[in-house]
Tab-separated table of C-alpha atoms in Angstrom:
chain	number	residue	atom	x	y	z
T	11	UNK	CA	32.745	58.427	195.355
T	12	UNK	CA	36.244	57.071	195.590
T	13	UNK	CA	37.130	54.004	193.585
T	14	UNK	CA	39.069	51.137	195.359
T	15	UNK	CA	42.232	50.196	193.940
T	16	UNK	CA	43.032	46.920	192.798
T	17	UNK	CA	45.458	46.487	195.677
T	18	UNK	CA	42.430	47.413	197.999
T	19	UNK	CA	40.398	44.908	196.470
T	20	UNK	CA	43.046	42.072	196.737
T	21	UNK	CA	43.625	43.038	200.165
T	22	UNK	CA	39.897	42.929	201.139
T	23	UNK	CA	39.832	39.420	199.263
T	24	UNK	CA	42.741	38.309	201.129
T	25	UNK	CA	41.100	39.190	204.630
T	26	UNK	CA	37.704	37.706	203.703
T	27	UNK	CA	39.407	34.463	203.032
T	28	UNK	CA	41.536	34.424	206.109
T	29	UNK	CA	38.395	35.284	208.171
T	30	UNK	CA	36.681	32.333	206.642
T	31	UNK	CA	39.695	30.092	207.492
T	32	UNK	CA	39.778	31.407	210.936
T	33	UNK	CA	36.032	30.638	211.493
T	34	UNK	CA	36.462	27.417	210.164
T	35	UNK	CA	39.370	26.542	212.608
T	36	UNK	CA	37.308	28.073	215.470
T	37	UNK	CA	34.446	25.622	214.704
T	38	UNK	CA	36.738	22.544	214.564
T	39	UNK	CA	38.213	23.854	218.173
T	40	UNK	CA	34.504	24.235	219.502
T	41	UNK	CA	33.454	20.749	218.194
T	42	UNK	CA	36.572	19.268	219.962
T	43	UNK	CA	36.096	20.918	223.301
T	44	UNK	CA	32.331	19.952	223.319
T	45	UNK	CA	33.475	16.185	222.523
T	46	UNK	CA	35.690	16.231	225.214
T	47	UNK	CA	33.400	18.062	227.715
T	48	UNK	CA	30.642	15.577	226.783
T	49	UNK	CA	32.591	12.665	228.129
T	50	UNK	CA	32.652	13.948	231.654
T	51	UNK	CA	29.962	13.870	234.353
T	52	UNK	CA	27.567	16.790	234.389
T	53	UNK	CA	28.244	17.623	237.659
T	54	UNK	CA	31.905	18.037	237.060
T	55	UNK	CA	31.952	20.171	233.946
T	56	UNK	CA	32.982	23.819	233.798
T	57	UNK	CA	30.983	26.771	232.153
T	58	UNK	CA	34.031	27.957	230.841
T	59	UNK	CA	37.465	26.769	229.898
T	60	UNK	CA	39.129	29.663	231.916
T	61	UNK	CA	37.403	28.168	235.050
T	62	UNK	CA	38.572	24.514	234.250
T	63	UNK	CA	40.775	24.829	237.551
T	64	UNK	CA	37.593	24.442	239.545
T	65	UNK	CA	37.497	21.127	238.452
T	66	UNK	CA	41.157	20.019	239.454
T	67	UNK	CA	41.686	21.915	242.435
T	68	UNK	CA	39.753	24.883	244.231
T	69	UNK	CA	42.375	24.808	247.038
T	70	UNK	CA	44.860	26.325	244.489
T	71	UNK	CA	42.439	29.184	243.766
T	72	UNK	CA	40.896	30.038	247.274
T	73	UNK	CA	43.689	28.218	249.423
T	74	UNK	CA	41.005	26.074	250.899
T	75	UNK	CA	38.843	22.974	250.118
T	76	UNK	CA	40.283	19.866	248.088
T	77	UNK	CA	40.104	18.955	244.388
T	78	UNK	CA	36.970	17.947	242.832
T	79	UNK	CA	38.881	15.821	240.252
T	80	UNK	CA	37.895	12.330	240.631
T	81	UNK	CA	40.393	9.516	240.378
T	82	UNK	CA	41.107	8.744	236.789
T	83	UNK	CA	38.911	11.729	235.327
T	84	UNK	CA	40.744	13.527	232.282
T	85	UNK	CA	40.410	17.344	232.051
T	86	UNK	CA	40.163	18.232	228.334
T	87	UNK	CA	43.382	19.562	227.526
T	88	UNK	CA	42.786	18.790	223.920
T	89	UNK	CA	39.898	20.912	223.851
T	90	UNK	CA	41.687	23.878	225.813
T	91	UNK	CA	44.274	23.789	223.114
T	92	UNK	CA	41.684	23.727	220.343
T	93	UNK	CA	40.253	26.785	221.427
T	94	UNK	CA	43.780	28.595	221.281
T	95	UNK	CA	45.329	30.194	218.366
T	96	UNK	CA	49.044	28.967	217.861
T	97	UNK	CA	51.771	31.581	218.252
T	98	UNK	CA	53.502	33.112	215.519
T	99	UNK	CA	56.878	33.092	217.557
T	100	UNK	CA	59.674	31.118	215.620
T	101	UNK	CA	62.678	31.464	217.860
T	102	UNK	CA	63.812	28.237	219.452
T	103	UNK	CA	64.375	28.008	223.173
T	104	UNK	CA	63.828	26.174	226.537
T	105	UNK	CA	60.439	25.580	228.355
T	106	UNK	CA	61.363	26.292	231.988
T	107	UNK	CA	58.055	24.502	233.009
T	108	UNK	CA	58.045	21.166	230.858
T	109	UNK	CA	61.693	21.420	230.641
T	110	UNK	CA	61.788	20.680	227.010
T	111	UNK	CA	63.373	22.500	223.868
T	112	UNK	CA	60.966	23.999	221.571
T	113	UNK	CA	61.095	25.508	218.128
T	114	UNK	CA	58.841	28.635	219.201
T	115	UNK	CA	59.520	29.872	222.535
T	116	UNK	CA	57.444	32.706	224.296
T	117	UNK	CA	58.206	34.861	227.520
T	118	UNK	CA	55.773	34.885	230.370
T	119	UNK	CA	55.827	37.790	232.783
T	120	UNK	CA	55.906	36.342	236.365
T	121	UNK	CA	53.935	39.725	237.304
T	122	UNK	CA	51.337	39.909	234.586
T	123	UNK	CA	51.092	43.475	232.939
T	124	UNK	CA	47.461	43.408	233.735
T	125	UNK	CA	47.919	43.539	237.328
T	126	UNK	CA	50.307	46.274	237.388
T	127	UNK	CA	49.505	49.673	239.247
T	128	UNK	CA	51.585	52.530	239.941
T	129	UNK	CA	54.070	51.689	242.812
T	130	UNK	CA	52.913	47.955	243.095
T	131	UNK	CA	55.782	46.316	241.715
T	132	UNK	CA	59.480	46.933	241.605
T	133	UNK	CA	61.437	47.465	238.193
T	134	UNK	CA	62.901	44.060	238.810
T	135	UNK	CA	59.680	42.488	239.424
T	136	UNK	CA	58.025	44.114	236.131
T	137	UNK	CA	60.983	42.579	234.041
T	138	UNK	CA	60.960	39.257	235.526
T	139	UNK	CA	60.493	36.731	232.893
T	140	UNK	CA	60.686	33.099	232.235
T	141	UNK	CA	60.717	30.954	228.908
T	142	UNK	CA	57.782	28.936	228.099
T	143	UNK	CA	56.600	26.772	225.073
T	144	UNK	CA	53.376	28.098	223.946
T	145	UNK	CA	51.122	25.287	225.053
T	146	UNK	CA	52.279	25.526	228.415
T	147	UNK	CA	51.985	29.451	228.277
T	148	UNK	CA	48.577	29.190	227.227
T	149	UNK	CA	47.388	26.476	229.949
T	150	UNK	CA	48.906	28.700	232.713
T	151	UNK	CA	46.859	31.387	231.955
T	152	UNK	CA	43.877	29.371	231.372
T	153	UNK	CA	44.401	27.462	234.857
T	154	UNK	CA	45.546	30.599	236.927
T	155	UNK	CA	44.018	34.229	236.943
T	156	UNK	CA	46.296	36.980	236.529
T	157	UNK	CA	46.012	38.445	239.901
T	158	UNK	CA	46.653	34.924	241.481
T	159	UNK	CA	49.860	34.936	239.359
T	160	UNK	CA	50.896	38.056	240.656
T	161	UNK	CA	50.104	37.404	244.119
T	162	UNK	CA	50.931	33.666	244.597
T	163	UNK	CA	52.571	31.976	241.677
T	164	UNK	CA	55.454	34.477	240.542
T	165	UNK	CA	58.153	31.801	240.345
T	166	UNK	CA	58.636	28.520	238.389
T	167	UNK	CA	58.792	26.761	241.720
T	168	UNK	CA	55.526	28.149	242.952
T	169	UNK	CA	53.605	27.846	239.662
T	170	UNK	CA	54.646	23.725	239.515
T	171	UNK	CA	52.939	23.464	243.062
T	172	UNK	CA	49.555	24.379	241.397
T	173	UNK	CA	47.675	21.026	241.215
T	174	UNK	CA	46.215	21.807	237.720
T	175	UNK	CA	49.568	22.646	236.328
T	176	UNK	CA	50.862	19.125	237.853
T	177	UNK	CA	48.101	17.662	235.910
T	178	UNK	CA	48.802	19.241	232.716
T	179	UNK	CA	52.530	18.287	232.915
T	180	UNK	CA	51.873	14.465	233.678
T	181	UNK	CA	49.533	14.801	230.277
T	182	UNK	CA	51.708	17.191	228.295
T	183	UNK	CA	55.121	15.298	228.920
T	184	UNK	CA	53.769	12.132	227.136
T	185	UNK	CA	53.424	14.219	224.014
T	186	UNK	CA	56.127	15.765	221.991
T	187	UNK	CA	55.861	19.814	221.638
T	188	UNK	CA	54.751	19.828	217.878
T	189	UNK	CA	52.018	17.592	218.555
T	190	UNK	CA	50.659	19.976	221.186
T	191	UNK	CA	50.812	22.618	218.726
T	192	UNK	CA	48.864	20.634	216.240
T	193	UNK	CA	45.527	20.561	218.569
T	194	UNK	CA	45.885	24.515	218.298
T	195	UNK	CA	44.051	26.831	215.871
T	196	UNK	CA	46.764	27.246	213.107
T	197	UNK	CA	48.313	30.562	212.968
T	198	UNK	CA	47.429	32.946	210.274
T	199	UNK	CA	50.279	33.009	207.302
T	200	UNK	CA	52.045	36.185	207.281
T	201	UNK	CA	50.517	38.820	204.467
T	202	UNK	CA	53.077	38.718	201.571
T	203	UNK	CA	51.883	41.636	199.401
T	204	UNK	CA	54.541	44.006	200.971
T	205	UNK	CA	57.429	41.824	200.563
T	206	UNK	CA	58.831	44.304	198.239
T	207	UNK	CA	59.743	46.584	201.102
T	208	UNK	CA	61.610	43.904	202.984
T	209	UNK	CA	65.185	44.678	201.702
T	210	UNK	CA	64.586	48.467	202.345
T	211	UNK	CA	63.231	47.495	205.912
T	212	UNK	CA	66.407	45.281	206.506
T	213	UNK	CA	68.417	48.310	205.412
T	214	UNK	CA	66.706	50.695	207.814
T	215	UNK	CA	67.048	48.142	210.563
T	216	UNK	CA	70.637	47.603	210.058
T	217	UNK	CA	71.284	51.176	210.344
T	218	UNK	CA	69.215	51.488	213.663
T	219	UNK	CA	71.173	48.425	214.890
T	220	UNK	CA	74.578	49.758	213.912
T	221	UNK	CA	74.348	53.344	215.302
T	222	UNK	CA	72.437	52.089	218.321
T	223	UNK	CA	69.839	54.491	217.749
T	224	UNK	CA	66.854	52.304	219.103
T	225	UNK	CA	63.791	54.487	219.201
T	226	UNK	CA	61.336	54.268	222.087
T	227	UNK	CA	63.861	52.829	224.905
T	228	UNK	CA	62.039	55.006	227.581
T	229	UNK	CA	58.670	53.739	226.569
T	230	UNK	CA	56.844	50.680	227.714
T	231	UNK	CA	54.746	47.992	226.167
T	232	UNK	CA	53.287	48.542	222.925
T	233	UNK	CA	54.709	52.172	222.596
T	234	UNK	CA	58.133	50.773	222.111
T	235	UNK	CA	56.981	48.562	218.944
T	236	UNK	CA	55.038	51.479	217.666
T	237	UNK	CA	58.008	53.905	218.000
T	238	UNK	CA	60.163	51.436	215.792
T	239	UNK	CA	57.341	51.114	213.377
T	240	UNK	CA	57.071	54.791	212.996
T	241	UNK	CA	61.082	55.279	212.529
T	242	UNK	CA	61.202	52.377	209.892
T	243	UNK	CA	58.368	53.729	207.971
T	244	UNK	CA	59.843	57.301	207.758
T	245	UNK	CA	63.504	55.696	206.671
T	246	UNK	CA	61.928	53.423	204.172
T	247	UNK	CA	59.495	56.271	202.756
T	248	UNK	CA	56.479	53.981	202.769
T	249	UNK	CA	53.656	53.604	205.325
T	250	UNK	CA	53.055	50.121	204.176
T	251	UNK	CA	56.306	49.141	206.497
T	252	UNK	CA	54.073	47.697	209.312
T	253	UNK	CA	54.901	45.516	212.145
T	254	UNK	CA	54.539	42.178	210.283
T	255	UNK	CA	57.188	43.142	207.648
T	256	UNK	CA	59.468	44.444	210.317
T	257	UNK	CA	58.939	41.322	212.660
T	258	UNK	CA	59.675	39.157	209.563
T	259	UNK	CA	62.878	40.970	208.886
T	260	UNK	CA	64.170	40.745	212.483
T	261	UNK	CA	63.232	37.237	213.017
T	262	UNK	CA	65.445	36.487	210.125
T	263	UNK	CA	68.439	37.926	211.770
T	264	UNK	CA	69.541	35.522	214.991
T	265	UNK	CA	71.624	38.573	216.362
T	266	UNK	CA	68.577	40.728	216.602
T	267	UNK	CA	66.815	38.260	218.843
T	268	UNK	CA	67.375	40.233	221.948
T	269	UNK	CA	66.444	43.242	220.211
T	270	UNK	CA	63.352	41.642	218.876
T	271	UNK	CA	62.152	40.478	222.385
T	272	UNK	CA	62.766	43.787	223.955
T	273	UNK	CA	60.314	45.601	221.169
T	274	UNK	CA	57.710	42.826	220.648
T	275	UNK	CA	57.753	40.384	223.497
T	276	UNK	CA	57.848	43.050	226.281
């Protein structure tokens, strides 16, 4: 029987600790959600947070009918955020939905990847992106299904006509973006037991950048990130050079932001 090494045991202990922290945070988020939902009339509660837009405007999903949201009734935005993990993104940017600057910008595909079938969208539509803060991004996907985003809400102008999004923006703009992030499940800290590889990884990425030999340029999605990881691991000479370390190095170099987005925020 093979004997586990000290590094394997340390890694396992680290994973167990992180799992316990995630479970604790998830329970706290669930309790917050339950408290928010408990304040609403029984007839207007949703069975799932993903269907919360049923309470704020069926007309936006079915193009018929009227809103079921009573005047003054509050949608449990805090509960919805509390049930969502915070983003590991660290690049600053401008949210095109709430129209504010943020320290952690994300990119939203106007034609979601999950709706893509051969021949359905043009290359221009596949590459159509907008920048959103993470709270707006999460609420957008909770309120509007992917298929409806692709069909009817594939521009900022169209998204802002959705009653649920309008209600969210009225509430969210009263709070600073860091406060919105504070309601979310904290992101896991980056693993640090392979930090000794970071200088070698940066050297490898520097060579790729300077030589313009970007791997996987003809690939899409996760395949491009996998191609970069394999090349960097080969150049470093260690299989421990994984995506978390590569991301950490690339995020530390502002000139690589566009490259980072192309590889990891496809």
